[in-house]
């Protein structure tokens, strides 16, 4: 099989990745209310759009060549840059793997051995990640369809529980908290960076479909945020997994507590995101090729496994790994500063060449 | 090939490991299904938690008709917290309790007066519990309601749930998470139905005899069903029920078909004025004329006007009794004021002692039943 | 231990071409076929020249050979006296109606004899004539057994590859239909026919198939299953190679650019490449109106998912996720399950295992005891097990439903059984979490399965809107006929 995927498949993967980030969102300690989160969900899209466009701009062949020329001047520099990317992917992978297992242990299984759960999950992730980008992309496509349908069903079954009194006017308590929250959303949107790493595996029409992805993701985010606060109210902000709690409200005829359905979707989406991160890390490690890339990938997975195990056994470690402030501090440079620098470098070089 | 082998072997090992330890697989046969929980204040600051468990042998559909056993088994446990009570009972019975089928949470009256906030965390934090469970307050103790014997094949919790969720305008319906929202937000107060147990020779019966108003998490007052009727009309998105109104020489029964309440703060400078609007569609179900009176039924206009007046006065009485006298801001008037006020000053509901209200009720009678001839002039009969 | 392959090769090298001396040829043939008492050698004199007819007693048609071969030759009034022209004369004039070919090597002669042909050797000639007078016992063309359709032809492939080829030829009257013969199996020398339509099937696909078939090194080809395994690479849950026992299906697949492989001795054909969605479509779908075809396909898809997932979901709900059950159902299940001694997972495994035993017995048993097995199976599993409290009634319903729905898609029955057992075990340990992870792995495996760049998940993924016209829905023929579908469109 040719090792290129279509833009639809690539954006399906990114859609799932974004949905996972939304569903696993833990409210930061800002003493904000529901309407602040809704306002943030409205402010964040243009910020993400701007950041994404900067990354998209870099994906044309000419610009990538310039970046390689400037930053990959010698093999050591190239390996260093790729290694930093691998470390970042390790963090993302660890966060998602530990998040998935913490969710499973909090909501589904409380007594299961963390080692066992992690082993089984990691084994399945490795199997999928090493199957190749095409398999992951197709799985992502099916996953995104299943996720959309499930979320639509849950939202539909929630409509009878909405209470407009739960919402307050937007910006009632000022704009500072919504802005801070929107930066939190932006810092969680690492998808443009993942797309940049994936660009060689997507066929030439990579920019096609970007607007659809952006629109779909933020429509779903805004809808879910609205449903969360219309349904649950501010008590959602006191839940560890607010969206899981939202699904508990849903009711349609004899079917109650769609949280089982949401849990399934959550596990599916997290699993695909973990597999994608591991696959991208594997690609970068192959290019570094210090030794056998499979050995490196195993080491990578083992490190993530150990950190996740620590996080599962100690809620403090988990909170540290998933601390929104730390995540923002690490992610914002990657999402905002790096593309600005790279675009500036490219522009300067293009001017020089002229 | 290696990948597959490694994955298979790892998974097998993992599953084998799973089987050596306690797992989270609590099969359905190893669990008792909790239908209702009652919480009373005990001595020494503890709790008396009562559980109503389903006796599955009697409660299954297939065996319900023939089973001589009672449909429920009830237990009371003294503990310092609800979690401890659950654990103690599970240990005593040898089977773990299944909390996610719990239908109703009842607080004893004295416990409610002290404040229910301290027990709510268990129902939110525990992922197995439902926070959509209906809440109520017992006239005396919660265990009295939990232990009620309503008759063969009747599960009290099921009965209570059906009664409270019927949508009747005389009965308030509050789920746990709505109460929690009110307690933690402080933007409004909530009300819970008051349940009483009555006994006769054959069986006991649970009735909803009023509404308990809360301020924060404490019960601060009780009003009758008819008094809380107006508040319920404004609270619920959709109410139902029958109201009887005396119109001229007749007593007319109206059935509420659709209601659409709305509360707006129209004056935010100085003393707030709240406009309480209610649009309702009613259906005439019965017109009973007094004995000896002329057989002239009121006209449609008179009936509409009478219904409007009745609803208006109900609302007015309700607001006065429930909000002003009792200080429970069940309608969230302070929050509405704060949302619409132009100034940054915010008011707390405890300051909402005096405010003006303008009550607007619009009625349309959508259906007068099959026997409609009387509405357009009746026939006169000669008296014997 | 004797290496038969080497021996045969050595023999072939030694034997080589036929000799002009009939005595030598006969001697060599007798030595090669020593111990084969069913080989007949009949000497004769044709126009003063020694001749020898050789055939296999059980494999040739005595009637055909008498009427078409021996009769005309022996009763011919004029035969040349020269050996070289005698062969030509017989071939062209005397037994000219018969299928015949000239053979020059002992290997071919032996193969011809053992294939049921009548071989004529003539003294003084180093070639012989091989007449296709086969008359070995074979099954007539009968109804399809596993792919039963209401409105379509009832013919099915049989064990004779010639009959099968004829069934295909009579449906596709085009010179583009190419049928290449290969022989596979060092001992069995089984004829394998590679059928495709030139100009529609991709040349690279055809050559790849032929190459893979040419690389098969087995002693005896037992059936088309062996061919399938050699064509596939690696183990996958769902295969990219399909089978059919219907010639109309085979023809339809060839029209879409696929290659069909017919193996002598196997009553079904192998199709490459094969998409997963094709397991859910039958020939009847094209004879019914589109709305009914749509309904039928939706039912099949639903039946597949029910069959695979229902037992696992039931175990998960009973063991982990009781909150998802409606109350009335929960009470009933709790009551029924409380009287059974086993955990739900073991109960499910046990009953499915017993069901598979009964099913397998039903397939293998002699027809005369068929009803006895049905009664025992129904009584034992149905009533007695529930009455004895070994299993619960809801469990029985779950098993029955999953079993019946498994037969709605008969081609996938074995895959369904494997997945079902796996899911029962996984759900018993880890509920919906395990089911989700496992199904992700299965779907991932499906996504990487393919043949020559054509994934089996097409046209769902990679998604092709144009191809969806005949996947779940089936557009009417007026629209389908406007543009033709070719399997190469699914290549990525």
Short mmCIF file of N, CA and C in Angstrom, two decimals, chain C residues 459 462-471 473 475 479-480 482-486 489-490 492:
data_model
loop_
_atom_site.label_atom_id
_atom_site.label_comp_id
_atom_site.label_asym_id
_atom_site.label_seq_id
_atom_site.Cartn_x
_atom_site.Cartn_y
_atom_site.Cartn_z
N UNK C 459 -15.13 0.59 0.26
CA UNK C 459 -15.02 2.03 0.08
C UNK C 459 -15.38 2.86 1.31
N UNK C 462 -10.34 3.91 2.66
CA UNK C 462 -10.57 5.29 2.26
C UNK C 462 -11.95 5.49 1.62
N UNK C 463 -12.57 6.58 2.02
CA UNK C 463 -13.96 6.79 1.65
C UNK C 463 -14.08 7.17 0.19
N UNK C 464 -15.01 6.52 -0.48
CA UNK C 464 -15.24 6.84 -1.88
C UNK C 464 -16.73 7.00 -2.05
N UNK C 465 -17.17 8.21 -2.23
CA UNK C 465 -18.61 8.48 -2.32
C UNK C 465 -19.21 7.79 -3.54
N UNK C 466 -18.44 7.78 -4.61
CA UNK C 466 -18.94 7.18 -5.84
C UNK C 466 -19.20 5.69 -5.65
N UNK C 467 -18.33 5.05 -4.91
CA UNK C 467 -18.48 3.60 -4.74
C UNK C 467 -19.54 3.24 -3.74
N UNK C 468 -19.99 4.21 -2.95
CA UNK C 468 -21.02 3.90 -1.97
C UNK C 468 -22.35 3.60 -2.64
N UNK C 469 -22.45 3.82 -3.92
CA UNK C 469 -23.71 3.57 -4.62
C UNK C 469 -24.08 2.10 -4.62
N UNK C 470 -23.09 1.26 -4.33
CA UNK C 470 -23.39 -0.17 -4.33
C UNK C 470 -22.72 -0.84 -3.13
N UNK C 471 -22.82 -0.18 -1.99
CA UNK C 471 -22.21 -0.79 -0.80
C UNK C 471 -23.31 -1.13 0.21
N UNK C 473 -26.33 0.97 0.24
CA UNK C 473 -27.46 1.14 -0.68
C UNK C 473 -27.10 0.51 -2.01
N UNK C 475 -28.07 1.46 -5.78
CA UNK C 475 -28.83 2.36 -6.66
C UNK C 475 -29.44 1.52 -7.79
N UNK C 479 -28.87 3.84 -12.98
CA UNK C 479 -27.76 4.68 -12.54
C UNK C 479 -26.48 3.85 -12.42
N UNK C 480 -26.60 2.62 -12.03
CA UNK C 480 -25.41 1.78 -11.89
C UNK C 480 -24.76 1.54 -13.24
N UNK C 482 -24.55 3.49 -15.67
CA UNK C 482 -23.96 4.67 -16.33
C UNK C 482 -22.45 4.66 -16.22
N UNK C 483 -21.94 4.23 -15.11
CA UNK C 483 -20.49 4.11 -15.00
C UNK C 483 -20.17 2.80 -14.31
N UNK C 484 -19.12 2.17 -14.80
CA UNK C 484 -18.82 0.84 -14.24
C UNK C 484 -17.85 0.96 -13.08
N UNK C 485 -17.94 0.04 -12.20
CA UNK C 485 -17.05 0.01 -11.03
C UNK C 485 -15.89 -0.92 -11.34
N UNK C 486 -14.71 -0.46 -11.02
CA UNK C 486 -13.53 -1.32 -11.14
C UNK C 486 -12.82 -1.34 -9.81
N UNK C 489 -10.21 1.16 -8.63
CA UNK C 489 -10.55 2.49 -8.13
C UNK C 489 -10.35 2.57 -6.62
N UNK C 490 -10.34 1.41 -5.96
CA UNK C 490 -10.20 1.39 -4.52
C UNK C 490 -8.74 1.43 -4.10
N UNK C 492 -5.17 2.66 -3.17
CA UNK C 492 -4.65 3.92 -2.63
C UNK C 492 -3.13 3.89 -2.60
#
